[in-house]
Amino acid sequence: MPELSPLAAGGLSSVGTPTLWAVTIVGVLVLLVLDFLVTRKPHEVSMREALGWSAFYIALPLAFGAWIWSRYGSQQGIEYLTGYLVEKSLSVDNLFVFMLLLAAFAVPAVLAQRVLLYGIAGALVLRGVFIALGAAALQTLDFAFLLFALILIATAVKLLRDALSGHEQEVDINKMRSVRLLRKIMPVVDDYHGTRMTIRQAGRRALTPFALVVVAVLATDIVFAVDSVPAVYGITEDPYLVFATNAFALLGLRALYFVLHAALSRLVHLSYGLAAILAFIGVKLGLHWAHGIWKGVPEIPTLASLGVIIGVLVIVTITSLRATRNSGDGKRTVVHEVQGGGSA
């Protein structure tokens, strides 16, 4: 079995050799370019097309996980699969917010997948930055695990409070800081012009609604990165596995959106499930930090974490579907359209 390569300063170990990192990054870039080529000509996505791409983006990370398992052992294999499941679960919530933004900006159906792809590309870049910062923190800060634990528990409490409050989530794009800032910098036209982000109008350059929605999606990526990177570091300390799980979870979002679009609004208990998962991982991280100081403090095995996460997801899915069985789509949100026909 190949030995794990130690990271320079802090004693972290990783399966990620320079060659493996290079091959993985090139592979991710190739898949992104392929997605941009597929969406080069705007079109509405059929269910058949969405299912085909979703099957590919599920089979690929599972096959990669099998390779990790056979190459580096069951511990790394379980860490990868558990981390991937956590990231995929959080990505479903990402999709829900993307759905809100697409509706709020009245994005034409033919342009939806290109907006999603920009969001995915931005998320990959941001996750890479946060993963590097997380690895640096783990190597240099003794309390990094405790800090990550507090972030996750605080996020879980917020999710739970919002879910228990019974208030519908609101998205008012007129109040979004990124949108307000762009409108101060440049004029914005009312109509979409395909995938063009700017056009020339009355002799000066103006933004299109497409540019606004892309920026809004990228802004939400920052929030998601703050939650998801500490969550997966709670499963594995290997930066390479953290990156791989994030990349594979994100790459399939474009197709998954169109597969789950009708079902997303029925997952009315998803926030409860994500709150439970994030709180659980936060406790796991806190115990891991305490174990490093007091050896008598128990740790939660990764295999047990996998069981808990799967159990929570199964429960909230079943309860959500039962809760919305007789009421059609669950109403998780209110979307405030922009006045004047939903234009930006």
JSON list of C-alpha atoms in Angstrom, two decimals, residues 21 25 121-137 148 221-222 225-226 228-230 233 239 242-243 246 250:
[
{"chain": "A", "resi": 21, "resn": "TRP", "atom": "CA", "xyz": [-2.84, 16.76, -7.65]},
{"chain": "A", "resi": 25, "resn": "ILE", "atom": "CA", "xyz": [-6.84, 19.51, -11.34]},
{"chain": "A", "resi": 121, "resn": "ALA", "atom": "CA", "xyz": [-16.87, 27.27, -11.63]},
{"chain": "A", "resi": 122, "resn": "GLY", "atom": "CA", "xyz": [-16.82, 30.07, -9.06]},
{"chain": "A", "resi": 123, "resn": "ALA", "atom": "CA", "xyz": [-17.56, 27.63, -6.25]},
{"chain": "A", "resi": 124, "resn": "LEU", "atom": "CA", "xyz": [-14.65, 25.42, -7.29]},
{"chain": "A", "resi": 125, "resn": "VAL", "atom": "CA", "xyz": [-12.23, 28.35, -7.18]},
{"chain": "A", "resi": 126, "resn": "LEU", "atom": "CA", "xyz": [-13.52, 29.51, -3.80]},
{"chain": "A", "resi": 127, "resn": "ARG", "atom": "CA", "xyz": [-13.45, 26.00, -2.33]},
{"chain": "A", "resi": 128, "resn": "GLY", "atom": "CA", "xyz": [-9.84, 25.67, -3.49]},
{"chain": "A", "resi": 129, "resn": "VAL", "atom": "CA", "xyz": [-8.94, 28.88, -1.67]},
{"chain": "A", "resi": 130, "resn": "PHE", "atom": "CA", "xyz": [-10.77, 27.86, 1.52]},
{"chain": "A", "resi": 131, "resn": "ILE", "atom": "CA", "xyz": [-9.27, 24.35, 1.42]},
{"chain": "A", "resi": 132, "resn": "ALA", "atom": "CA", "xyz": [-5.77, 25.82, 1.23]},
{"chain": "A", "resi": 133, "resn": "LEU", "atom": "CA", "xyz": [-6.54, 28.21, 4.10]},
{"chain": "A", "resi": 134, "resn": "GLY", "atom": "CA", "xyz": [-7.99, 25.33, 6.10]},
{"chain": "A", "resi": 135, "resn": "ALA", "atom": "CA", "xyz": [-4.90, 23.19, 5.57]},
{"chain": "A", "resi": 136, "resn": "ALA", "atom": "CA", "xyz": [-2.68, 26.09, 6.62]},
{"chain": "A", "resi": 137, "resn": "ALA", "atom": "CA", "xyz": [-4.79, 26.63, 9.74]},
{"chain": "A", "resi": 148, "resn": "PHE", "atom": "CA", "xyz": [-14.02, 24.68, 12.75]},
{"chain": "A", "resi": 221, "resn": "ASP", "atom": "CA", "xyz": [-20.79, 30.57, -3.23]},
{"chain": "A", "resi": 222, "resn": "ILE", "atom": "CA", "xyz": [-18.75, 32.36, -0.58]},
{"chain": "A", "resi": 225, "resn": "ALA", "atom": "CA", "xyz": [-17.69, 27.59, 1.13]},
{"chain": "A", "resi": 226, "resn": "VAL", "atom": "CA", "xyz": [-17.53, 28.81, 4.74]},
{"chain": "A", "resi": 228, "resn": "SER", "atom": "CA", "xyz": [-18.78, 23.10, 3.52]},
{"chain": "A", "resi": 229, "resn": "VAL", "atom": "CA", "xyz": [-14.99, 23.18, 3.86]},
{"chain": "A", "resi": 230, "resn": "PRO", "atom": "CA", "xyz": [-14.95, 22.91, 7.69]},
{"chain": "A", "resi": 233, "resn": "TYR", "atom": "CA", "xyz": [-12.37, 18.68, 7.27]},
{"chain": "A", "resi": 239, "resn": "PRO", "atom": "CA", "xyz": [-6.51, 18.33, 1.85]},
{"chain": "A", "resi": 242, "resn": "VAL", "atom": "CA", "xyz": [-11.21, 17.45, 0.81]},
{"chain": "A", "resi": 243, "resn": "PHE", "atom": "CA", "xyz": [-10.63, 18.96, -2.64]},
{"chain": "A", "resi": 246, "resn": "ASN", "atom": "CA", "xyz": [-15.78, 19.16, -3.14]},
{"chain": "A", "resi": 250, "resn": "LEU", "atom": "CA", "xyz": [-19.94, 20.43, -7.42]}
]
